[in-house]
Amino acid sequence: MCGIVGYLGKRNAKEVLFEGLRRLEYRGYDSAGLCVVSPSGELSVVRVVGNLDAMEKTLESFDTHGTVGIGHTRWATHGAPSKENAHPHTDCKGEIAIVHNGIIENFVQLKAELEERGHVFSSETDTEVLAHLIEENYSEDLGEALRKSLERVEGSFAVATVHKDSPGTIAAARRDSPLVLGFGDGEWFLASSVPAFLPSTRKVVFLEHNDVVVIDSTGCSITDLDGAEVRREVVEVDWSLDSAEKGGYKDFMLKEIYEQPQAVAETLRDKFDNKKEVIVEDLRMTREEALELRRIVVVACGTSYHAGLLGKYLFERWAALPVEVEIASEFRYRNLVVTSDDLVVAISQSGETADTLAGIREARRLGACVVAVVNVVGSQMTRESDGIIYTHAGPEIGVAATKTFTTQIVCMILLSLYLGRLRGTVTDAEYHAIVDELEVIPKKMEKVLGSSGEVSKCAEKYYKCDDFLFLGRGVGYPIAMEGALKLKEISYIHAEGYPAGEMKHGPIALLDADVPVVAIATMDSVYDKMINNIEEVKARGAPVLAIASEGDGEIVKICNDVLWVPETNEMLYPLLTVIHLQQLAYQVAKKRGCNVDQPRNLAKTVTVE
Ligand code: M6R
């Protein structure tokens, strides 16, 4: 939800900032801007409506050579996407520029106070109040002015600011919204996430809540909001540069779909000891503690929620525990009955999603142990949870979650097996069958990826349809939900994911020859039931595209199209079937001319409620 960057060094700031913004564009792309500070203190600000392609054109005639600056790519919250509302924002005198990710919740009150004192506002944003507060608080020390201004602010922020009278300084701070500091050779970077400056450095500090950092040519200092110095560990991130670039693919989404076998293998790496016993290091739960658990509560949003829905089937089957799966935005505003006997599993690619984070805080307040399943190293959820399981998918830039979904599924599998072993609720035979199958699953995923030509033919056949229905049962049901979400978010086609058995209680009324039904019908314990549901669909004249197990001679007879997956264990089919649905959504969206990496109205990370 908005990306911010900052640079102070020896290079042309305009170029470094723009490159950084390109890598953060997934966070928002309705407008963008940057400010470069000349050595004499002149602030050159450029703001454009639209994505960074629009900005690139404008920058051709933006003639600055300053080596200090800040930049922003926006996902609008307060004020429509317009040039006036694009960041950086400035004060009345144009002496300050500021970029912000987050929401200043008391901005209405602050704005009224500032206007009473004579400040004139030029945007509808919440951010602009900070520029005016800094204007009032500035007297030679930019860091101090920022600290004083933030004392008045309620809400979330990652901000970076420059002032014409401190031309060689950037002051920045964070609360809730992420901010990372990067250390190069005689140069410093600020960004909402590491990929922004990955070509220049891997040495980073993940700034903490209420940290204020001041950077100048002598280095950087970090303090709390009272000005007391704080020490933060410099860590070396191991993300490769390739992982944050398209590497020959047309889109990040496509690249990330193809990265899944490797991402899954990476998530599985070192998760079994030499006796093939599953290890979930950060959980450190004893057998007694595992036996005392009364329930698992999964909290997540969007695709991560679908991974949680799947987790329910796995936890129930192997760990024999009751499971509730909660949409985080619903979880947080209820009279929650969560206790210390519950294990709360929070799932999030970004580790920043506001509703999931709020759910974590509430669950911990009520005494539950929280384990976060997260992709972004050092993200807020990793700091606020009792345990962490990383998905190791590498940076995911496409707004549509793909490789992080399959790696989240792997984490659900690992955690449920781990609890099942501790609790003695998974049989040896089933446990070893799953562990053996996990070894070969990346190869099977590769095989599924090899049939993109078949998916393309199906996309060609159906891409003009206005509605789709996705059906599944058992572990196929969360995959149907995920398939529908993928299609709607990147192709803007109306799609619904439904438990197949529930179709006859309503959605069947939607069916006719123009509504394709995508049916997850692999060879599993609910296969026969699925076939019955497919027959019901056929009887209403709707075309059926089935995702089925290789060797199923029956399904070709009743379905219009079939996409095959290799046979696997019933509980592992989702790792294969979802790939076809991701590819289908991708191919349909491309045929409809949609921007798959930057779908309209969306942002990769939702740091507002
Ligand atoms: O970062 P998170 O996993 O917490 O994000 C949750 C959802 O916003 C996310 O999964 C969203 O639904 C994706 N765009 C789906 O592709």
Coordinates of C-alpha atoms and ligand atoms in Angstrom, one line a residue:
M1 CA 0.0 0.0 0.0
C2 CA 2.3 2.7 -1.3
G3 CA 6.1 2.3 -1.7
I4 CA 8.6 4.8 -0.5
V5 CA 12.3 5.1 -1.3
G6 CA 15.1 7.4 -0.2
Y7 CA 18.7 7.7 -1.4
L8 CA 21.8 9.6 -0.1
G9 CA 25.1 9.0 -1.8
K10 CA 27.2 9.9 -4.7
R11 CA 25.1 8.8 -7.6
N12 CA 22.4 10.7 -9.5
A13 CA 19.5 10.4 -7.0
K14 CA 16.9 10.7 -9.7
E15 CA 18.1 7.5 -11.4
V16 CA 18.6 5.5 -8.2
L17 CA 15.2 6.5 -6.8
F18 CA 13.4 5.7 -10.0
E19 CA 15.0 2.2 -10.2
G20 CA 13.9 1.7 -6.6
L21 CA 10.4 2.7 -7.3
R22 CA 10.2 0.3 -10.2
R23 CA 10.9 -2.5 -7.8
L24 CA 8.2 -1.2 -5.4
E25 CA 5.6 -0.6 -8.0
Y26 CA 3.7 -3.7 -6.9
R27 CA 2.8 -1.7 -3.7
G28 CA 0.8 0.9 -5.6
Y29 CA 0.7 2.4 -9.1
D30 CA -2.0 5.1 -9.4
S31 CA 0.5 8.0 -9.1
A32 CA 4.1 8.5 -8.3
G33 CA 6.6 11.2 -7.5
L34 CA 10.0 12.1 -6.3
C35 CA 12.0 15.0 -4.9
V36 CA 15.7 15.5 -5.5
V37 CA 17.7 17.9 -3.4
S38 CA 20.5 19.9 -4.9
P39 CA 23.7 20.6 -2.9
S40 CA 22.5 24.2 -2.4
G41 CA 19.2 23.1 -1.1
E42 CA 16.9 23.5 -4.1
L43 CA 14.1 20.9 -4.0
S44 CA 13.1 19.6 -7.4
V45 CA 9.7 17.8 -7.2
V46 CA 8.0 15.8 -9.9
R47 CA 4.6 14.2 -9.5
V48 CA 2.6 12.3 -12.1
V49 CA -0.7 10.5 -12.3
G50 CA -0.5 6.9 -13.5
N51 CA 2.1 4.3 -13.1
L52 CA 5.9 4.6 -13.4
D53 CA 5.8 4.4 -17.2
A54 CA 4.2 7.9 -17.0
M55 CA 6.8 9.0 -14.6
E56 CA 9.6 7.7 -16.8
K57 CA 8.5 10.0 -19.6
T58 CA 8.3 13.0 -17.4
L59 CA 11.7 12.3 -15.9
E60 CA 13.3 12.6 -19.3
S61 CA 13.0 16.4 -19.0
F62 CA 13.6 16.5 -15.3
D63 CA 17.1 17.8 -15.2
T64 CA 18.6 17.3 -11.8
H65 CA 21.9 15.9 -10.7
G66 CA 21.5 16.0 -6.9
T67 CA 22.6 13.0 -5.0
V68 CA 20.0 13.1 -2.3
G69 CA 16.2 12.4 -2.6
I70 CA 13.0 10.6 -1.8
G71 CA 10.4 9.0 -3.9
H72 CA 6.9 7.4 -3.7
T73 CA 4.6 5.2 -5.7
R74 CA 1.0 5.5 -4.5
W75 CA -2.1 3.4 -3.8
A76 CA -4.7 6.0 -3.0
T77 CA -6.4 6.0 0.4
H78 CA -7.2 9.7 1.2
G79 CA -7.9 11.7 -2.0
A80 CA -8.3 10.4 -5.5
P81 CA -5.3 9.6 -7.7
S82 CA -4.3 13.0 -9.0
K83 CA -1.2 15.1 -9.4
E84 CA -2.2 17.2 -6.3
N85 CA -2.6 14.1 -4.1
A86 CA 0.6 12.4 -5.4
H87 CA 3.6 12.4 -3.1
P88 CA 6.0 14.0 -2.2
H89 CA 4.0 16.6 -0.3
T90 CA 5.3 20.0 0.6
D91 CA 4.7 22.6 3.2
C92 CA 3.3 26.1 2.6
K93 CA 6.8 27.5 1.7
G94 CA 7.9 24.6 -0.4
E95 CA 10.9 24.0 1.9
I96 CA 10.0 20.5 2.9
A97 CA 9.2 17.4 0.9
I98 CA 7.8 14.2 2.5
V99 CA 6.7 10.8 1.3
H100 CA 4.5 8.6 3.4
N101 CA 3.1 5.0 3.5
G102 CA 0.4 4.5 6.0
I103 CA -2.6 6.4 7.4
I104 CA -2.5 9.4 9.7
E105 CA -5.7 8.7 11.5
N106 CA -6.1 12.1 13.3
F107 CA -5.3 14.1 10.2
V108 CA -8.7 15.8 10.2
Q109 CA -8.2 17.3 13.6
L110 CA -4.5 18.2 12.8
K111 CA -5.5 19.8 9.5
A112 CA -8.1 21.9 11.2
E113 CA -5.6 23.1 13.9
L114 CA -3.0 23.9 11.2
E115 CA -5.4 25.8 9.1
E116 CA -6.4 27.8 12.1
R117 CA -2.7 28.7 12.4
G118 CA -2.7 29.9 8.8
H119 CA -1.4 26.8 6.9
V120 CA -2.8 26.4 3.4
F121 CA -3.2 22.9 2.1
S122 CA -2.9 21.9 -1.5
S123 CA -4.0 18.2 -1.4
E124 CA -6.7 16.0 0.1
T125 CA -4.2 13.6 1.6
D126 CA -3.6 12.8 5.3
T127 CA 0.1 13.0 4.6
E128 CA 0.2 16.7 4.0
V129 CA -0.4 17.5 7.7
L130 CA 3.1 16.1 8.4
A131 CA 4.8 18.5 6.0
H132 CA 3.1 21.4 7.8
L133 CA 3.9 20.1 11.2
I134 CA 7.6 19.7 10.3
E135 CA 7.5 23.3 8.9
E136 CA 6.4 24.5 12.4
N137 CA 8.8 22.3 14.3
Y138 CA 11.9 22.8 12.1
S139 CA 14.9 24.8 13.4
E140 CA 18.1 23.4 11.9
D141 CA 17.6 19.8 13.0
L142 CA 15.5 17.8 10.6
G143 CA 15.5 14.6 12.8
E144 CA 14.3 16.6 15.8
A145 CA 11.6 18.3 13.7
L146 CA 10.3 14.9 12.5
R147 CA 10.3 13.5 16.0
K148 CA 8.4 16.4 17.4
S149 CA 5.9 16.2 14.6
L150 CA 5.3 12.5 15.0
E151 CA 4.4 13.1 18.6
R152 CA 1.2 14.5 17.4
V153 CA 0.4 11.8 14.9
E154 CA -1.9 8.8 15.5
G155 CA -1.9 6.0 13.0
S156 CA 0.7 4.2 10.9
F157 CA 3.5 5.6 8.9
A158 CA 6.8 5.0 7.1
V159 CA 7.9 8.5 6.2
A160 CA 11.0 10.0 4.7
T161 CA 11.6 13.8 4.5
V162 CA 14.0 16.3 3.3
H163 CA 14.4 20.1 4.0
K164 CA 16.0 22.8 1.8
D165 CA 18.1 24.1 4.8
S166 CA 19.5 20.6 5.5
P167 CA 20.3 19.6 1.9
G168 CA 22.6 16.7 2.8
T169 CA 20.2 15.0 5.2
I170 CA 17.2 12.6 5.0
A171 CA 15.1 12.0 8.1
A172 CA 12.8 9.0 8.2
A173 CA 10.7 7.0 10.6
R174 CA 8.3 4.2 10.9
R175 CA 5.4 2.9 12.9
D176 CA 3.5 -0.2 11.7
S177 CA 4.3 0.4 8.0
P178 CA 7.6 -1.1 7.0
L179 CA 10.8 0.7 6.4
V180 CA 14.2 -0.8 5.6
L181 CA 17.6 0.9 5.7
G182 CA 20.2 -0.3 3.3
F183 CA 24.0 0.3 3.6
G184 CA 26.0 0.6 0.4
D185 CA 29.6 1.8 -0.1
G186 CA 29.3 5.5 1.0
E187 CA 25.6 5.5 0.2
W188 CA 22.5 4.8 2.1
F189 CA 19.0 3.6 1.0
L190 CA 15.6 3.7 2.5
A191 CA 12.7 1.6 1.1
S192 CA 9.5 -0.1 2.0
S193 CA 11.1 -3.4 1.1
V194 CA 14.5 -4.8 0.3
P195 CA 14.1 -5.4 -3.5
A196 CA 14.1 -1.7 -4.1
F197 CA 17.9 -1.5 -3.5
L198 CA 18.9 -5.1 -4.0
P199 CA 21.2 -4.3 -6.9
S200 CA 23.2 -2.1 -4.6
T201 CA 23.3 -3.8 -1.3
R202 CA 22.1 -6.7 0.8
K203 CA 23.2 -5.2 4.1
V204 CA 20.1 -4.0 5.8
V205 CA 18.5 -2.9 9.0
F206 CA 14.8 -3.7 9.4
L207 CA 13.7 -0.6 11.3
E208 CA 11.5 -1.1 14.4
H209 CA 8.3 0.6 15.5
N210 CA 8.9 4.3 16.3
D211 CA 12.5 4.3 15.1
V212 CA 13.6 7.6 13.6
V213 CA 16.7 7.5 11.4
V214 CA 18.7 10.4 10.3
I215 CA 21.1 9.9 7.3
D216 CA 23.8 12.3 6.2
S217 CA 27.1 12.0 4.4
T218 CA 28.8 10.8 7.6
G219 CA 26.5 7.9 8.2
C220 CA 23.2 7.3 9.9
S221 CA 21.9 7.4 13.5
I222 CA 18.8 5.7 14.8
T223 CA 16.8 6.9 17.8
D224 CA 13.5 6.4 19.4
L225 CA 10.8 9.1 19.3
D226 CA 12.3 10.7 22.4
G227 CA 15.7 11.1 20.7
A228 CA 17.4 8.3 22.7
E229 CA 19.9 6.3 20.5
V230 CA 18.9 2.8 19.7
R231 CA 21.0 0.0 18.3
R232 CA 19.7 -2.2 15.4
E233 CA 21.3 -5.3 14.0
V234 CA 22.6 -5.1 10.4
V235 CA 21.6 -8.3 8.6
E236 CA 22.6 -9.6 5.3
V237 CA 19.6 -10.8 3.2
D238 CA 20.0 -13.7 0.9
W239 CA 17.5 -12.8 -1.8
S240 CA 19.0 -12.9 -5.2
L241 CA 18.8 -10.1 -7.6
D242 CA 17.3 -12.4 -10.3
S243 CA 14.4 -13.2 -7.9
A244 CA 13.3 -9.5 -8.0
E245 CA 13.5 -9.2 -11.8
K246 CA 11.5 -10.6 -14.7
G247 CA 14.4 -12.6 -16.1
G248 CA 13.0 -12.9 -19.6
Y249 CA 9.4 -13.6 -18.7
K250 CA 6.7 -11.2 -19.9
D251 CA 5.3 -10.6 -16.5
F252 CA 6.3 -11.2 -12.9
M253 CA 3.2 -13.3 -12.4
L254 CA 4.2 -15.7 -15.1
K255 CA 7.7 -15.9 -13.8
E256 CA 6.4 -16.6 -10.3
I257 CA 4.1 -19.3 -11.5
Y258 CA 7.1 -21.0 -13.1
E259 CA 9.2 -20.6 -10.0
Q260 CA 6.9 -22.7 -7.9
P261 CA 8.7 -26.1 -8.1
Q262 CA 11.9 -24.4 -6.9
A263 CA 10.1 -22.3 -4.2
V264 CA 8.3 -25.4 -2.9
A265 CA 11.6 -27.3 -2.8
E266 CA 13.2 -24.4 -1.0
T267 CA 10.4 -24.3 1.6
L268 CA 10.9 -28.1 2.2
R269 CA 14.7 -27.8 2.4
D270 CA 16.1 -28.9 5.8
K271 CA 12.6 -29.6 7.2
F272 CA 13.3 -33.3 7.8
D273 CA 16.0 -34.9 9.9
N274 CA 18.0 -38.0 8.9
K275 CA 15.2 -40.2 10.2
K276 CA 12.7 -38.3 8.1
E277 CA 11.1 -36.7 11.1
V278 CA 9.6 -33.3 10.4
I279 CA 11.3 -30.2 12.0
V280 CA 9.5 -27.0 12.6
E281 CA 12.3 -25.2 14.4
D282 CA 10.6 -22.0 15.6
L283 CA 7.6 -23.8 17.1
R284 CA 9.6 -25.5 19.8
M285 CA 6.6 -27.2 21.2
T286 CA 6.9 -30.1 23.6
R287 CA 4.8 -33.2 23.3
E288 CA 2.9 -32.2 26.5
E289 CA 2.2 -28.7 25.0
A290 CA 1.0 -30.3 21.8
L291 CA -1.3 -32.6 23.7
E292 CA -2.7 -29.7 25.7
L293 CA -3.7 -27.8 22.5
R294 CA -7.5 -27.7 22.2
R295 CA -7.9 -25.9 18.9
I296 CA -6.2 -24.3 16.0
V297 CA -7.4 -20.9 14.7
V298 CA -6.1 -19.7 11.4
V299 CA -6.3 -16.0 10.6
A300 CA -5.6 -14.6 7.2
C301 CA -6.9 -12.6 4.2
G302 CA -7.3 -13.3 0.4
T303 CA -5.1 -16.0 -1.0
S304 CA -3.5 -16.6 2.4
Y305 CA -7.0 -17.3 3.8
H306 CA -7.4 -20.0 1.1
A307 CA -4.2 -21.6 2.3
G308 CA -5.7 -21.5 5.8
L309 CA -8.9 -23.2 4.5
L310 CA -6.8 -25.9 3.1
G311 CA -4.9 -26.1 6.4
K312 CA -8.2 -27.0 8.1
Y313 CA -8.4 -30.3 6.2
L314 CA -4.7 -31.0 6.9
F315 CA -4.8 -30.2 10.7
E316 CA -8.0 -32.1 11.2
R317 CA -6.7 -35.1 9.4
W318 CA -3.2 -35.4 10.8
A319 CA -3.2 -33.5 14.0
A320 CA -6.8 -34.4 15.0
L321 CA -7.6 -30.9 16.2
P322 CA -10.6 -28.8 15.7
V323 CA -9.8 -25.9 13.4
E324 CA -11.4 -22.6 12.7
V325 CA -10.4 -20.5 9.7
E326 CA -11.1 -16.8 10.1
I327 CA -11.0 -13.9 7.6
A328 CA -8.8 -11.5 9.6
S329 CA -11.1 -8.5 9.1
E330 CA -13.9 -10.4 10.7
F331 CA -11.8 -12.0 13.4
R332 CA -10.7 -8.7 15.0
Y333 CA -14.1 -7.1 15.7
R334 CA -15.9 -9.7 17.7
N335 CA -16.2 -10.9 21.2
L336 CA -13.4 -13.4 20.5
V337 CA -13.3 -16.6 22.5
V338 CA -9.6 -17.4 22.1
T339 CA -7.6 -18.8 25.0
S340 CA -4.2 -20.0 25.9
D341 CA -5.3 -23.5 24.8
D342 CA -5.5 -22.3 21.2
L343 CA -2.7 -22.2 18.7
V344 CA -3.3 -19.3 16.3
V345 CA -1.7 -19.6 12.9
A346 CA -1.5 -16.3 11.0
I347 CA -0.7 -16.6 7.3
S348 CA 0.5 -13.7 5.2
Q349 CA 2.8 -13.3 2.3
S350 CA 3.8 -9.8 3.2
G351 CA 3.7 -10.1 7.0
E352 CA 2.2 -6.6 7.0
T353 CA -1.5 -7.0 6.2
A354 CA -3.2 -4.7 8.7
D355 CA -6.2 -6.9 9.5
T356 CA -4.0 -10.1 10.0
L357 CA -1.6 -8.1 12.2
A358 CA -4.5 -6.8 14.3
G359 CA -5.7 -10.4 14.7
I360 CA -2.3 -11.5 15.9
R361 CA -2.2 -8.7 18.5
E362 CA -5.7 -9.6 19.7
A363 CA -5.0 -13.3 19.9
R364 CA -1.8 -12.7 21.9
R365 CA -3.6 -10.3 24.2
L366 CA -6.0 -13.1 25.0
G367 CA -3.1 -15.5 25.8
A368 CA -2.9 -17.6 22.7
C369 CA 0.4 -18.7 21.2
V370 CA 0.7 -17.3 17.7
V371 CA 2.8 -18.7 14.9
A372 CA 3.1 -16.6 11.7
V373 CA 3.5 -18.2 8.3
V374 CA 5.2 -15.4 6.4
N375 CA 7.3 -14.8 3.2
V376 CA 8.9 -11.4 3.9
V377 CA 11.9 -11.8 6.1
G378 CA 11.9 -9.3 9.0
S379 CA 8.3 -8.1 8.4
Q380 CA 6.1 -6.9 11.2
M381 CA 4.4 -10.2 11.8
T382 CA 7.7 -11.9 12.4
R383 CA 8.3 -9.5 15.2
E384 CA 4.9 -9.8 16.8
S385 CA 4.5 -13.6 16.8
D386 CA 5.7 -16.3 19.1
G387 CA 6.9 -18.5 16.3
I388 CA 7.6 -18.0 12.6
I389 CA 7.5 -20.4 9.7
Y390 CA 9.0 -18.8 6.5
T391 CA 7.7 -19.8 3.1
H392 CA 11.0 -19.2 1.4
A393 CA 9.3 -18.3 -1.9
G394 CA 11.6 -15.3 -2.5
P395 CA 10.2 -11.9 -3.5
E396 CA 6.8 -12.1 -5.0
I397 CA 6.2 -8.9 -7.1
G398 CA 3.0 -9.8 -9.1
V399 CA 0.0 -8.6 -7.2
A400 CA -1.7 -12.0 -7.6
A401 CA -0.2 -14.4 -5.1
T402 CA 1.0 -17.6 -6.8
K403 CA 4.3 -19.1 -5.5
T404 CA 3.5 -17.8 -2.0
F405 CA 0.3 -19.8 -2.0
T406 CA 1.9 -23.1 -2.9
T407 CA 4.6 -22.5 -0.3
Q408 CA 2.0 -21.6 2.3
I409 CA 0.3 -24.9 1.5
V410 CA 3.7 -26.6 2.2
C411 CA 3.9 -24.9 5.5
M412 CA 0.4 -26.0 6.4
I413 CA 1.5 -29.6 5.5
L414 CA 4.6 -29.4 7.6
L415 CA 2.9 -27.9 10.6
S416 CA 0.1 -30.4 10.6
L417 CA 2.5 -33.3 10.2
Y418 CA 4.6 -31.9 13.0
L419 CA 1.7 -31.6 15.4
G420 CA 0.4 -35.0 14.2
R421 CA 3.7 -36.6 15.1
L422 CA 3.9 -34.9 18.5
R423 CA 0.3 -35.9 19.3
G424 CA 0.6 -39.4 17.8
T425 CA -2.4 -38.7 15.6
V426 CA -1.0 -39.5 12.2
T427 CA -0.3 -43.1 11.4
D428 CA 3.3 -44.1 10.5
A429 CA 2.2 -45.4 7.1
E430 CA 0.4 -42.2 6.1
Y431 CA 3.2 -40.0 7.5
H432 CA 5.9 -41.8 5.5
A433 CA 3.8 -41.9 2.4
I434 CA 3.4 -38.1 2.6
V435 CA 7.0 -37.5 3.3
D436 CA 8.1 -39.6 0.3
E437 CA 5.6 -37.9 -1.9
L438 CA 6.8 -34.5 -0.9
E439 CA 10.2 -35.4 -2.2
V440 CA 8.9 -35.8 -5.7
I441 CA 6.2 -33.1 -5.7
P442 CA 8.4 -30.3 -7.2
K443 CA 9.0 -32.6 -10.2
K444 CA 5.3 -33.2 -10.6
M445 CA 4.7 -29.5 -10.4
E446 CA 7.2 -29.0 -13.3
K447 CA 5.2 -31.5 -15.3
V448 CA 2.0 -29.5 -14.7
L449 CA 3.8 -26.4 -15.9
G450 CA 4.7 -28.2 -19.0
S451 CA 1.1 -28.2 -20.2
S452 CA 0.6 -24.5 -20.5
G453 CA -0.2 -25.0 -24.2
E454 CA -3.3 -26.9 -23.2
V455 CA -4.3 -24.3 -20.7
S456 CA -3.9 -21.7 -23.5
K457 CA -6.4 -23.5 -25.7
C458 CA -8.9 -23.5 -22.9
A459 CA -8.3 -19.8 -22.3
E460 CA -8.9 -19.1 -26.0
K461 CA -12.2 -21.0 -25.8
Y462 CA -13.6 -19.2 -22.7
Y463 CA -11.9 -15.8 -22.3
K464 CA -14.9 -13.9 -23.6
C465 CA -17.3 -15.3 -21.0
D466 CA -18.6 -13.0 -18.4
D467 CA -19.0 -15.5 -15.5
F468 CA -17.2 -18.6 -14.3
L469 CA -18.0 -21.0 -11.5
F470 CA -15.2 -23.0 -9.9
L471 CA -16.2 -26.1 -8.0
G472 CA -14.3 -28.5 -5.7
R473 CA -14.9 -30.8 -2.7
G474 CA -12.5 -31.6 0.1
V475 CA -9.1 -30.1 -0.5
G476 CA -10.4 -29.2 -3.9
Y477 CA -12.8 -26.6 -2.4
P478 CA -10.2 -24.1 -1.2
I479 CA -8.5 -24.5 -4.6
A480 CA -11.8 -23.7 -6.4
M481 CA -12.0 -20.5 -4.2
E482 CA -8.4 -19.6 -5.1
G483 CA -9.0 -20.3 -8.8
A484 CA -12.0 -17.9 -8.8
L485 CA -10.0 -15.2 -6.9
K486 CA -7.1 -15.4 -9.4
L487 CA -9.5 -15.1 -12.3
K488 CA -11.4 -12.1 -10.9
E489 CA -8.5 -10.2 -9.6
I490 CA -6.5 -10.2 -12.9
S491 CA -9.1 -10.6 -15.6
Y492 CA -12.0 -8.7 -14.0
I493 CA -14.3 -11.6 -14.9
H494 CA -17.0 -12.4 -12.3
A495 CA -16.1 -15.8 -10.8
E496 CA -17.3 -17.7 -7.8
G497 CA -15.6 -20.6 -6.0
Y498 CA -18.0 -23.0 -4.4
P499 CA -18.1 -26.3 -2.6
A500 CA -19.5 -28.5 -5.3
G501 CA -22.1 -30.1 -3.1
E502 CA -23.5 -26.7 -2.1
M503 CA -24.1 -25.7 -5.8
K504 CA -27.6 -27.1 -5.9
H505 CA -28.5 -24.9 -2.9
G506 CA -28.4 -21.8 -5.1
P507 CA -25.6 -21.2 -7.6
I508 CA -26.9 -23.8 -9.9
A509 CA -29.5 -21.2 -10.9
L510 CA -26.7 -19.2 -12.6
L511 CA -25.7 -22.0 -15.0
D512 CA -26.4 -22.0 -18.7
A513 CA -24.3 -22.5 -21.9
D514 CA -22.4 -19.3 -21.3
V515 CA -21.1 -20.0 -17.9
P516 CA -18.1 -22.3 -17.9
V517 CA -17.6 -24.5 -14.8
V518 CA -14.1 -25.3 -13.7
A519 CA -14.3 -28.6 -11.7
I520 CA -11.5 -29.9 -9.6
A521 CA -12.0 -33.6 -10.0
T522 CA -8.9 -35.5 -9.1
M523 CA -8.8 -39.2 -8.1
D524 CA -9.5 -38.8 -4.4
S525 CA -12.0 -39.9 -1.7
V526 CA -14.7 -37.4 -3.0
Y527 CA -14.1 -38.2 -6.7
D528 CA -17.5 -40.0 -7.2
K529 CA -19.3 -37.1 -5.5
M530 CA -17.6 -34.7 -7.8
I531 CA -18.6 -36.7 -10.9
N532 CA -22.2 -36.4 -9.7
N533 CA -21.9 -32.7 -9.4
I534 CA -20.3 -32.5 -12.9
E535 CA -23.3 -34.4 -14.2
E536 CA -25.7 -31.9 -12.6
V537 CA -23.8 -29.1 -14.3
K538 CA -23.9 -30.8 -17.7
A539 CA -27.6 -31.3 -17.3
R540 CA -28.0 -27.5 -17.2
G541 CA -26.0 -27.1 -20.4
A542 CA -22.9 -25.4 -18.9
P543 CA -19.5 -26.4 -20.4
V544 CA -17.2 -28.2 -17.9
L545 CA -13.4 -27.8 -17.8
A546 CA -12.1 -30.4 -15.4
I547 CA -8.8 -30.6 -13.6
A548 CA -8.3 -34.3 -13.4
S549 CA -5.7 -37.0 -12.6
E550 CA -3.8 -38.5 -15.4
G551 CA -5.2 -41.9 -16.5
D552 CA -8.8 -41.0 -15.7
G553 CA -10.5 -42.4 -18.7
E554 CA -14.0 -41.6 -17.5
I555 CA -13.8 -37.9 -17.0
V556 CA -13.0 -37.2 -20.7
K557 CA -16.3 -38.7 -21.6
I558 CA -18.4 -36.2 -19.6
C559 CA -16.3 -33.0 -19.7
N560 CA -15.8 -30.6 -22.5
D561 CA -12.1 -30.0 -21.6
V562 CA -9.7 -31.7 -19.3
L563 CA -6.4 -30.4 -17.9
W564 CA -4.3 -33.2 -16.4
V565 CA -2.2 -33.5 -13.3
P566 CA 0.0 -36.4 -12.3
E567 CA -1.3 -38.7 -9.6
T568 CA -0.3 -37.9 -6.1
N569 CA -1.5 -38.3 -2.5
E570 CA -5.0 -36.9 -2.0
M571 CA -3.9 -34.2 0.4
L572 CA -1.1 -33.0 -2.0
Y573 CA -3.2 -32.5 -5.1
P574 CA -3.8 -28.8 -4.4
L575 CA -0.1 -28.2 -5.1
L576 CA -0.7 -29.4 -8.6
T577 CA -4.2 -28.4 -9.4
V578 CA -3.8 -24.8 -8.5
I579 CA -1.1 -24.4 -11.1
H580 CA -3.6 -24.9 -13.9
L581 CA -5.9 -22.4 -12.3
Q582 CA -3.2 -19.8 -12.0
Q583 CA -2.2 -20.4 -15.6
L584 CA -5.8 -20.2 -16.8
A585 CA -6.3 -16.9 -15.0
Y586 CA -3.1 -15.6 -16.5
Q587 CA -3.9 -16.7 -20.0
V588 CA -7.4 -15.4 -19.9
A589 CA -6.3 -12.0 -18.5
K590 CA -3.6 -11.7 -21.2
K591 CA -6.1 -12.5 -23.9
R592 CA -8.4 -9.7 -22.5
G593 CA -5.5 -7.3 -22.6
C594 CA -5.2 -6.9 -18.8
N595 CA -2.2 -5.8 -16.9
V596 CA -1.7 -9.0 -14.8
D597 CA 1.1 -7.6 -12.6
Q598 CA -0.8 -4.5 -11.7
P599 CA -4.6 -5.2 -11.8
R600 CA -6.8 -2.2 -11.3
N601 CA -7.7 -1.0 -7.8
L602 CA -5.4 -3.5 -6.1
A603 CA -2.1 -3.3 -4.3
K604 CA 0.1 -6.2 -3.3
T605 CA 0.2 -5.3 0.4
V606 CA -2.8 -4.0 2.3
T607 CA -1.5 -2.1 5.3
V608 CA -4.8 -0.3 5.9
E609 CA -8.0 -1.9 7.3
Ligands
M6R1 O1 0.3 -10.4 2.3 P1 -0.9 -11.2 2.6 O2 -0.7 -12.6 2.3 O3 -1.4 -11.0 4.0 O4 -2.0 -10.6 1.7 C1 -3.3 -11.1 1.8 C2 -4.1 -10.7 0.5 O5 -4.2 -9.3 0.4 C3 -3.6 -11.3 -0.7 O6 -3.5 -12.7 -0.6 C4 -4.4 -11.0 -2.0 O7 -5.7 -11.6 -1.8 C5 -3.8 -11.3 -3.3 N1 -3.8 -10.3 -4.2 C6 -4.3 -12.5 -3.9 O8 -3.7 -12.8 -5.1

